[in-house]
Short mmCIF file of C-alpha atoms in Angstrom, two decimals:
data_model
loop_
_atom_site.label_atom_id
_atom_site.label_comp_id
_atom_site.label_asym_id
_atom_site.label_seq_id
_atom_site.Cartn_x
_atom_site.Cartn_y
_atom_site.Cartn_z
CA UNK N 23 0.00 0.00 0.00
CA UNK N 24 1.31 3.85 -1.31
CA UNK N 25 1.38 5.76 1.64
CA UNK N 26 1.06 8.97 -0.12
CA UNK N 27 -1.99 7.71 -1.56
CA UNK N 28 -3.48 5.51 0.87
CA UNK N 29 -2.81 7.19 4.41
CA UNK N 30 -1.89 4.66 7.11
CA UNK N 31 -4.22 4.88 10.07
CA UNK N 32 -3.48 6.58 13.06
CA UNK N 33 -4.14 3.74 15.24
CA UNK N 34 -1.45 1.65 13.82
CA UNK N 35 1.17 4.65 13.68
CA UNK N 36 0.66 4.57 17.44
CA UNK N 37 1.47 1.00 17.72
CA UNK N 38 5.60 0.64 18.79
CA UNK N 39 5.11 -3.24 17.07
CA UNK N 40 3.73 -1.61 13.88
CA UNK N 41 5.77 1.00 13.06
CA UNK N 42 9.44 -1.21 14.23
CA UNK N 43 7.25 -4.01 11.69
CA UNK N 44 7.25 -1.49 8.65
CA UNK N 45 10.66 -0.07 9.47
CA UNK N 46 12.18 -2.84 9.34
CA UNK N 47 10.39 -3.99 6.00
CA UNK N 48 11.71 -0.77 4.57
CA UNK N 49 15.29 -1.87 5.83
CA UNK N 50 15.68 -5.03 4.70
CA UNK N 51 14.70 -3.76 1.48
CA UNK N 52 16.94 -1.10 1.37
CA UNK N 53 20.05 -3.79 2.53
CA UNK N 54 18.87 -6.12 -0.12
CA UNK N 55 19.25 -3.55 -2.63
CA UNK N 56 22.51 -2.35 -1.67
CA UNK N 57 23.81 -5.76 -1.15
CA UNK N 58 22.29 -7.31 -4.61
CA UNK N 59 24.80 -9.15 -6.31
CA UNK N 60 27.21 -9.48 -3.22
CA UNK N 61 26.09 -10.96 -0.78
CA UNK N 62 23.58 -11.38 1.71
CA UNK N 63 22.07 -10.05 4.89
CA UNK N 64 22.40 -13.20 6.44
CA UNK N 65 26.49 -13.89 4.83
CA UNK N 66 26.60 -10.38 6.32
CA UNK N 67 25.91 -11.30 9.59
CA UNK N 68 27.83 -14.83 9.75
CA UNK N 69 30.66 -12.84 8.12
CA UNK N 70 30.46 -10.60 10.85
CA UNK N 71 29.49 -12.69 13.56
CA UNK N 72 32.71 -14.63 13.04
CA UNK N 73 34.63 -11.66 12.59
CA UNK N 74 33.76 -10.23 15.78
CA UNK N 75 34.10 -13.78 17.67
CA UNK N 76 36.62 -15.78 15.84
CA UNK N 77 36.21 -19.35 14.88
CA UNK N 78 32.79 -20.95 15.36
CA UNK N 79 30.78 -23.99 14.86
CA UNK N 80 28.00 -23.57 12.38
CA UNK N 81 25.40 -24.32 15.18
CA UNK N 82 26.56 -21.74 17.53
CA UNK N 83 27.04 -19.38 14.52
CA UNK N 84 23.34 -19.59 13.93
CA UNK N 85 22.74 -19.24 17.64
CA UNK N 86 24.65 -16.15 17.69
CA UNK N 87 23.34 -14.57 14.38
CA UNK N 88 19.34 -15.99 14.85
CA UNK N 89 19.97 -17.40 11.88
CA UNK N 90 18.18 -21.04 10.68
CA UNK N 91 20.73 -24.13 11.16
CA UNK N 92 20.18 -25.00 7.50
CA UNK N 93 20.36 -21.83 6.23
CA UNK N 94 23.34 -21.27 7.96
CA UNK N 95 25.08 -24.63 6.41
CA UNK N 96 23.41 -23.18 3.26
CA UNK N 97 25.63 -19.60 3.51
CA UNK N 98 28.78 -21.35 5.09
CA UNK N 99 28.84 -23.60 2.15
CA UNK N 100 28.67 -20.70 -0.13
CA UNK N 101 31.01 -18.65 1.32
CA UNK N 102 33.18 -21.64 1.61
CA UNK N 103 33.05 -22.22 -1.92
CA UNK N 104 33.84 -18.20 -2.45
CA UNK N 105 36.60 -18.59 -0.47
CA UNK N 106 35.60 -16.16 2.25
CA UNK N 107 35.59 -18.85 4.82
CA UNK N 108 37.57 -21.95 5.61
CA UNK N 109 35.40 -25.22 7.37
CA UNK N 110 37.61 -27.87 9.17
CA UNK N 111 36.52 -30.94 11.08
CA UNK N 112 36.34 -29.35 15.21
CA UNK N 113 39.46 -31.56 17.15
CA UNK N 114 37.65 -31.67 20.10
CA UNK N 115 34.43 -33.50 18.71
CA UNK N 116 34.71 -34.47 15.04
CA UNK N 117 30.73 -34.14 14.60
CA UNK N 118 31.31 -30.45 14.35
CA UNK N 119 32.84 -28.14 11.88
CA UNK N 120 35.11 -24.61 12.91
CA UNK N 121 34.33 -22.35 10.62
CA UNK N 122 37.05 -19.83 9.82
CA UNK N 123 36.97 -16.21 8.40
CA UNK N 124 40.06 -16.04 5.61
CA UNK N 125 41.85 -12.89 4.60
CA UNK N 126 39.95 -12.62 1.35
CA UNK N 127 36.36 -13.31 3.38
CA UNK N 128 37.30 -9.89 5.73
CA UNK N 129 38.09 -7.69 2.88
CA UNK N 130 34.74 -9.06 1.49
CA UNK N 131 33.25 -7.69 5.10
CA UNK N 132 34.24 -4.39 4.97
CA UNK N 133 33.22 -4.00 1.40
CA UNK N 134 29.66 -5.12 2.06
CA UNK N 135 30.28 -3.20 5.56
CA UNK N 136 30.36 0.16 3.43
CA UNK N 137 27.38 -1.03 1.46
CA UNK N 138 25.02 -1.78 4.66
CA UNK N 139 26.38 1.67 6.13
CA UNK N 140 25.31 3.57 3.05
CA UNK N 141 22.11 2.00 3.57
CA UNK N 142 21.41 2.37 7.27
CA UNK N 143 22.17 6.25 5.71
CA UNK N 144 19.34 5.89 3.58
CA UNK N 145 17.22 4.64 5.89
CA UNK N 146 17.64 7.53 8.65
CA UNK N 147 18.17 9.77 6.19
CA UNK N 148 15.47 12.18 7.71
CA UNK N 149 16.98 12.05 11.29
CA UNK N 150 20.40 13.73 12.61
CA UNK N 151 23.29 11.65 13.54
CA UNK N 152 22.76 12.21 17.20
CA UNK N 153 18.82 10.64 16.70
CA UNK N 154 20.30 7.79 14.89
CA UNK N 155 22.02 6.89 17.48
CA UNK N 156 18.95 7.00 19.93
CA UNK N 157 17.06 4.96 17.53
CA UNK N 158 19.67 2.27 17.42
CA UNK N 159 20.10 2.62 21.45
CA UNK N 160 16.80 2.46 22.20
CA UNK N 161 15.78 -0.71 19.77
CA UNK N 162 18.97 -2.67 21.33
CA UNK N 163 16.89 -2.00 24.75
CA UNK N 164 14.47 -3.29 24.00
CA UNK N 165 15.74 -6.10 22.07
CA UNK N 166 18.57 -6.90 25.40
CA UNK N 167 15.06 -6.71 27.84
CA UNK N 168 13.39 -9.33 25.48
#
């Protein structure tokens, strides 16, 4: 539905659940846009996830990303294949795999990094830095007391 045509009502614009609903569905398809071709949101956040945490098993990678087990095997295997990640058996218990972010799998992360932060600039676009930050404060909040 075109908002400038079709006005949303006012008692969904009051609802916190509504209005974090449609950002989000205009974030994901601003990301998907500037990621098209790449990469995507979820590689983004395994990419990062490992980056940030160092090796992983692919279960605790989608644990720590909220990311679907096989979807996660799905995206390892990719990135695998891409050369952005290495798998090896885990020594310690041989039903696992470490995964491994490589050199060339980093450099992919900041490139997509600058992508996502162009879009995030999109997204706020109407709001100073300093509310941007609130925003972003204020949903981890409430995400951290969930």
């Amino acid at each position: 539905m075109d908002s400038t045509t079709h006005p949303t009502p006012a008692r969904l614009r009051v609802l916190p659940s509504w209005v974090i609903n449609q950002a989000a569905i205009a974030a994901n398809r601003l990301t998907d846009r500037a990621l098209a071709g790449t990469s995507s949101r979820r590689q983004f956040a395994m990419l990062s996830a490992l980056d940030e945490f160092g090796p992983s098993s692919q279960a605790d990678l989608g644990r720590c990303t909220g990311i679907d087990r096989s979807d996660v095997v799905t995206g390892v295997n990719a990135m695998v294949e891409q050369g952005f990640l290495q798998q090896r058996p885990d020594p310690a218990d041989g039903r696992r795999n470490i995964v491994t972010l490589t050199p060339a799998g980093k450099d992919h992360l900041e490139r997509l990094s600058a992508l996502i932060a162009d879009a995030q600039n999109e997204l706020l676009r109407a709001l100073s830095p300093s509310e941007s930050k609130m925003i972003v404060d204020l949903l981890n909040r409430v995400l951290d007391s969930g």
